[in-house]
XYZ file of C-alpha atoms in Angstrom:
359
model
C 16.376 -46.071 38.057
C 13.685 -46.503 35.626
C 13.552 -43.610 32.952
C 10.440 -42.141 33.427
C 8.318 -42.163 30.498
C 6.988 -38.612 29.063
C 3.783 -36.999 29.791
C 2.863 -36.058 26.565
C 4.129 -37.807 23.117
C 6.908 -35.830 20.740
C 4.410 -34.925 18.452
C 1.796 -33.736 20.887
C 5.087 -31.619 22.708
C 6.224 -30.393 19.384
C 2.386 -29.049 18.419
C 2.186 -27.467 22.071
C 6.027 -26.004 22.105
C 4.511 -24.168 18.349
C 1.419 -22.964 19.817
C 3.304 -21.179 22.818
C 5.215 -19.485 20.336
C 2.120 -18.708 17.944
C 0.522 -17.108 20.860
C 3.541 -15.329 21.599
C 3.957 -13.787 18.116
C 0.345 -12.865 18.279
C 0.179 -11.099 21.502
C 3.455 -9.357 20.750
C 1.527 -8.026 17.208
C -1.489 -7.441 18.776
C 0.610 -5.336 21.286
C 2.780 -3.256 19.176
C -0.519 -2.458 16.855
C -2.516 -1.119 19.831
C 0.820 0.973 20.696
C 0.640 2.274 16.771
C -3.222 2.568 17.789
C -2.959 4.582 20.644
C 0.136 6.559 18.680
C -1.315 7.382 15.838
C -0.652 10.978 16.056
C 2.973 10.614 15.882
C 3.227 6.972 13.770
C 1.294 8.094 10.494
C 3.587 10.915 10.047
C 6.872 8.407 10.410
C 4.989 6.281 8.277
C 4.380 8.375 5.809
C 7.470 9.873 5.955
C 9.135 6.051 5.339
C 6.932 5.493 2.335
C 8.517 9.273 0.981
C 12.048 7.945 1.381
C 11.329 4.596 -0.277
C 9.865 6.827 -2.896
C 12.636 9.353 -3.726
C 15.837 7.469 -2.036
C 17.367 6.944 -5.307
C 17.226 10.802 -6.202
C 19.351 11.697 -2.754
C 21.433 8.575 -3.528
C 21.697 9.992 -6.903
C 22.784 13.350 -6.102
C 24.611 12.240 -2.618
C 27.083 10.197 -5.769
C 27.247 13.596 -7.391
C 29.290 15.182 -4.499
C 25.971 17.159 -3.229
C 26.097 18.034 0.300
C 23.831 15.513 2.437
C 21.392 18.423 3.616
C 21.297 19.863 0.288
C 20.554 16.687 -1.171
C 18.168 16.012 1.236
C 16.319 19.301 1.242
C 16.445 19.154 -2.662
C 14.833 15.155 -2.526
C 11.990 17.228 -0.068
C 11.619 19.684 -2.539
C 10.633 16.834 -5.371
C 8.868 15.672 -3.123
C 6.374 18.208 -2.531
C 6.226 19.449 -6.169
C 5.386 15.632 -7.275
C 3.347 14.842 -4.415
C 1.415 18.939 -5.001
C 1.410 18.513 -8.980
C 0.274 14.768 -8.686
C -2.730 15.694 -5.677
C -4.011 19.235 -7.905
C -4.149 17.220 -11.058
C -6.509 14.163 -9.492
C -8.576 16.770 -7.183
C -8.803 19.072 -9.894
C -10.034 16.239 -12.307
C -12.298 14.634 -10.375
C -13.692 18.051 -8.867
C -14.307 18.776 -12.666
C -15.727 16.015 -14.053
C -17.381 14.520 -10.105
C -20.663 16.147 -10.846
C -21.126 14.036 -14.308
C -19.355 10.838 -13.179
C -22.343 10.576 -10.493
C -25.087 11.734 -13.228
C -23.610 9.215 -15.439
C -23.385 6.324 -12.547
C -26.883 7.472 -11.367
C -27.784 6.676 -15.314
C -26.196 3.590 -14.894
C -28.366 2.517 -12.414
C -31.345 3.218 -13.757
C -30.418 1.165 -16.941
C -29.852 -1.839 -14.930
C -33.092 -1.430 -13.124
C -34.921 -1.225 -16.107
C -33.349 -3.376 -18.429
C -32.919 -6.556 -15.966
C -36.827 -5.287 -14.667
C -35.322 -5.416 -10.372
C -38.460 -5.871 -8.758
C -38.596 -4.103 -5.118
C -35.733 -1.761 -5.876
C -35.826 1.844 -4.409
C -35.236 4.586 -6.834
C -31.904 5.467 -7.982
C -32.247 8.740 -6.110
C -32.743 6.856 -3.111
C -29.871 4.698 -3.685
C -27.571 7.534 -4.843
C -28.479 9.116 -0.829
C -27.887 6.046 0.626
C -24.735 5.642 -0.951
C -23.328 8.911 -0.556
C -24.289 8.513 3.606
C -23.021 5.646 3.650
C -19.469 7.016 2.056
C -19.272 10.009 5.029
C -20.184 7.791 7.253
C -16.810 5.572 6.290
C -15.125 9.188 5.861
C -15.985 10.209 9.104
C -15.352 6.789 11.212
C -11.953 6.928 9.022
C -11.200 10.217 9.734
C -12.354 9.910 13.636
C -10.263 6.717 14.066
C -6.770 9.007 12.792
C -7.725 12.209 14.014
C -9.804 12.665 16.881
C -10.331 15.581 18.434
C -8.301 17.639 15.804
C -10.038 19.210 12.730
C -9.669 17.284 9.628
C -7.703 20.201 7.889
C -5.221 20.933 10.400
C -4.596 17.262 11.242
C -3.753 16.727 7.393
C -1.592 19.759 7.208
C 0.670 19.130 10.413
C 0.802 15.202 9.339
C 1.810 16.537 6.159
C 4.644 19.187 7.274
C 5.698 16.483 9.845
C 6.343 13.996 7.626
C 8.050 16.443 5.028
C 10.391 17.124 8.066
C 11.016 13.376 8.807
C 12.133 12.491 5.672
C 14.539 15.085 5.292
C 16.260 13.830 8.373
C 15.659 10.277 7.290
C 17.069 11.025 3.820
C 19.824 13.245 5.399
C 21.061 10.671 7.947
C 20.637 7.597 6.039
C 23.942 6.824 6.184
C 23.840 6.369 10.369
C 21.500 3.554 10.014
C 23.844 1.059 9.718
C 25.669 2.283 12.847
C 22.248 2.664 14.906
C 21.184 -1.430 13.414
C 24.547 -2.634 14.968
C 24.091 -0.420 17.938
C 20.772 -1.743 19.337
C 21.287 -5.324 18.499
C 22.197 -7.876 20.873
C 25.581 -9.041 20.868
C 26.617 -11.116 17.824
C 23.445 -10.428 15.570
C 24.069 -6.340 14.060
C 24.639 -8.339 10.577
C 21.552 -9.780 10.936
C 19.340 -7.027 12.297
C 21.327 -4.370 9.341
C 20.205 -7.470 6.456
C 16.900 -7.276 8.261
C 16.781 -3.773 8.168
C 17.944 -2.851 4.451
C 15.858 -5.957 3.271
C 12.357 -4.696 4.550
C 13.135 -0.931 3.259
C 14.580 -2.215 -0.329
C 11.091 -4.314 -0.524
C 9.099 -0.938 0.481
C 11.285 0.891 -1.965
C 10.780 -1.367 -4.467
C 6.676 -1.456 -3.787
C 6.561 2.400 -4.076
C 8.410 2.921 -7.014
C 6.679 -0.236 -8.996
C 3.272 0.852 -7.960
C 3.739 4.793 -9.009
C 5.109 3.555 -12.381
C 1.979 0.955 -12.876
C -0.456 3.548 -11.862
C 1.106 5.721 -14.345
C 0.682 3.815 -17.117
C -2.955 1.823 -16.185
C -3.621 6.024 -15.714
C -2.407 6.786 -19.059
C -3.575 3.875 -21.190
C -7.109 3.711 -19.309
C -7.514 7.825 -19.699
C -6.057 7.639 -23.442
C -9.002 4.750 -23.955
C -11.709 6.308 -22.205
C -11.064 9.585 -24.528
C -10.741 7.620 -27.661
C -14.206 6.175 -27.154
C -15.694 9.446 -26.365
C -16.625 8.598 -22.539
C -17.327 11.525 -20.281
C -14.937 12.232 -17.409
C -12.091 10.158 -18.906
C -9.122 12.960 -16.985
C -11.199 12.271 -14.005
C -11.556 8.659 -14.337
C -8.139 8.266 -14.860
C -7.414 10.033 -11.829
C -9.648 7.807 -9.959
C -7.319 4.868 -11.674
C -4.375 6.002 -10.553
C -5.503 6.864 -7.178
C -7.097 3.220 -6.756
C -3.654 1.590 -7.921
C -2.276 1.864 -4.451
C -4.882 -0.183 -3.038
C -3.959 -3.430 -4.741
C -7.213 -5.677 -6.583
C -9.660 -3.792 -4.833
C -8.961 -0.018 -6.531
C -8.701 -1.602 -9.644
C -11.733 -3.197 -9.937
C -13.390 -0.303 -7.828
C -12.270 2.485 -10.592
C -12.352 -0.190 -13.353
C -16.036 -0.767 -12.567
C -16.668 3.371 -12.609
C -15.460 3.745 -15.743
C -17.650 0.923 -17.039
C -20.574 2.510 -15.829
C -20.160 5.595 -16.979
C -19.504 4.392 -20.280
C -22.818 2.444 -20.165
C -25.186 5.174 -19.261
C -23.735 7.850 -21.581
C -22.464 6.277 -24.437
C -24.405 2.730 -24.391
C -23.798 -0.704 -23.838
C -21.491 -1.223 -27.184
C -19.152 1.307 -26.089
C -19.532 -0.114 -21.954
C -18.469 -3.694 -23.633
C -15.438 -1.700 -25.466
C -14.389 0.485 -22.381
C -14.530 -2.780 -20.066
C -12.405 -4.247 -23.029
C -9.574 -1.665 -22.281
C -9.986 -1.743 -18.336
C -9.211 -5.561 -18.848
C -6.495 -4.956 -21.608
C -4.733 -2.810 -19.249
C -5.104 -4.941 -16.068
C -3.898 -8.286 -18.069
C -1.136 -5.830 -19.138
C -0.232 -4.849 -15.961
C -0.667 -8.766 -14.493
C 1.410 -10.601 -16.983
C 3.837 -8.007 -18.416
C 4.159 -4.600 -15.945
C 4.271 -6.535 -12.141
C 6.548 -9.346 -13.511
C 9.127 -6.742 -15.215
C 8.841 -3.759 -12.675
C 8.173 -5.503 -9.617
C 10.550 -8.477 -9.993
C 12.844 -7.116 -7.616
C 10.349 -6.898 -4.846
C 8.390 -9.006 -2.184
C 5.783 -10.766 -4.271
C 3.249 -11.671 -1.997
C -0.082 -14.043 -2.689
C -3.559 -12.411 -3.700
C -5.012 -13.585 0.010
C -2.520 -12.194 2.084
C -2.916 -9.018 0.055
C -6.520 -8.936 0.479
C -6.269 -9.742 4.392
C -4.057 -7.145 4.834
C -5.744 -4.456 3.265
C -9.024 -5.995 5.274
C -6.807 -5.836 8.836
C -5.672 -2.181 7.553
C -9.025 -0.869 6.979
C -10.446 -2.616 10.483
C -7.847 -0.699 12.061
C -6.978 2.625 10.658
C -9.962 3.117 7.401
C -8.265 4.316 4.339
C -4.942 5.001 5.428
C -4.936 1.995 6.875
C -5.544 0.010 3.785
C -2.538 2.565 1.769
C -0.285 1.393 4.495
C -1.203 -1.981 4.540
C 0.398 -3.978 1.862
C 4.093 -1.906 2.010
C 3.956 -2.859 5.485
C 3.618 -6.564 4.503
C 5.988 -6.415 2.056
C 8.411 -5.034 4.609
C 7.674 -8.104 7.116
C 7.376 -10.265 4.160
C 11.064 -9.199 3.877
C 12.040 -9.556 6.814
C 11.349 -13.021 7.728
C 12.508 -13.980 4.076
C 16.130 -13.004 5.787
C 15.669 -14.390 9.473
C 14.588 -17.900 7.402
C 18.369 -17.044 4.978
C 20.412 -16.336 8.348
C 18.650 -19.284 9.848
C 18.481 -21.605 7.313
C 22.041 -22.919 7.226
C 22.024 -26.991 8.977
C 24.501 -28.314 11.390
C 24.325 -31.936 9.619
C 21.783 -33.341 12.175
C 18.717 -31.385 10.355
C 18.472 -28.624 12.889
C 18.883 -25.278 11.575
C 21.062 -23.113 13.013
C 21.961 -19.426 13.072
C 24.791 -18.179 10.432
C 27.934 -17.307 12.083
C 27.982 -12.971 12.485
């Protein structure tokens, strides 16, 4: 018999055969974020509580290595927890509740100097823009805040999220050591090396994210604040706050807080000292580019500027500011993960197909 000739040519198979499984990997994302959607109650406290363990693992591991008692450990690593999380949240809120009220005057000033000095035709007054502004930030709050929490007062939604995440990562930290057991437990037959690599792959490039980022936002905090005080601008505690806050949302805090700080240099202290503090925001963002990611961060995921700014974009579509904290630790994690499904993969069987490693 004749061999009957294909429908369709190789190529036009192969492009088909990848678009079944591009729509495959879409609808099963699209899937499990509407279940995180729908979930939110209970997944932002697990979340939270994952980005706490990535935080402070190494102080349980530490004291775990030390012949400490798991629990002990654990509830000791929660105790850090809460008295660096506390210290670190009183010392922003307090600084920025200090020094808010003369950060907007000054930004307000800044305003006005532009409008004047550039003569803006058609521009409302600054007053006018400073209301808009500030409705247009609850209005973000509020969608933010009704997209995590509705129907529960802000407040009390915070504070059980909180105490339910300080809970999950003392069992997380306390039962660590069962993950392994649980990875090989719920993975098919012949893969629990691949799903534990997965596993301890995504959470050492979360761990690694969390720990680089607090250390960078440190010191862009510290050298930004000691800057800002040197030059005699008003609010530097606060505006160093605002830096270190803004560090966890990668490019786009930067610049956001980087930007304040130039402003408020410019309408109190003058355009000379606005060219000298945007000298130091840029010092300490080429430092923190070419000397503090490279050297801290090595270790860790590095992902491209794009698919950082995407993700913080998807984040914020889906869950407002939270969404855009969780985003790029999440990335790195998947990041991560498909870095080891393309290792276990990635071994050839001589004919150029790639086959799984053997388990």
């Amino acid at each position: 018999m004749p061999t009957r000739k294909p429908l369709l040519p190789d190529a036009a198979r192969r492009t088909a055969a990848w678009c079944g499984v591009l729509l495959l990997v879409v609808g099963v994302v699209a899937v499990a974020v509407w279940v995180c959607v729908a979930l939110k109650t209970a997944v932002t406290p697990v979340l939270l509580a994952l980005l706490g363990t990535a935080l402070l693992g190494p102080v349980h591991r530490w004291l775990t290595a030390h012949k400490v008692n798991r629990s002990v450990a654990a509830g000791l690593t929660c105790a850090v927890l809460v008295a660096v999380v506390g210290g670190a949240g009183y010392i922003v809120v307090t600084a920025l509740v200090d020094t808010g009220d003369q950060i907007v005057a000054s930004l307000k000033d800044a305003a006005q100097w532009v409008i004047d000095h550039f003569d803006i035709a058609g521009v409302a007054d600054v007053d006018d823009l400073a209301d808009n502004a500030k409705s247009l930030v609850e209005k973000f709050g509020a969608s933010a805040a009704g997209g995590l929490l509705t129907g529960i007062s802000l407040i009390g939604s915070l504070v059980t999220t909180a105490v339910l995440a300080l809970l999950l990562t003392f069992f997380f930290l306390r039962d660590s050591d069962r993950a392994v057991h649980l990875a090989h437990t719920v993975a098919p037959r012949g893969t629990g090396d691949l799903v534990e690599a997965m596993g301890r792959r995504a959470f050492e490039a979360v761990e690694g994210f969390m720990r680089g980022t607090t250390f960078i936002a440190l010191i862009d905090a510290l050298c930004i604040t000691v800057g800002l005080l040197v030059l005699g601008v008003p609010g530097a505690v606060g505006l160093g706050a605002l830096v270190f806050v803004g560090a966890y949302i990668p490019y786009l805090g930067a610049f956001i807080s980087g930007a304040v700080a130039v402003l408020v240099a410019l309408a109190d202290r003058g355009l000379v000292i606005a060219l000298w503090a945007l000298g130091v925001v840029l010092a300490v963002q080429v430092l923190e580019g070419h000397v503090l990611q490279p050297v801290i961060q090595s270790r860790t995921v590095q992902m491209h500027p794009a698919m950082i700014m995407v993700a913080l974009t998807a984040g914020a579509s889906v869950a407002g500011l939270l969404g855009m904290l969780l985003a790029v630790p999440l990335c790195a994690a998947v990041s991560g993960v498909i870095g080891e499904l393309r290792k276990g993969y990635g071994a050839s069987d001589g004919t150029g197909r790639a086959v799984p490693e053997s388990s």
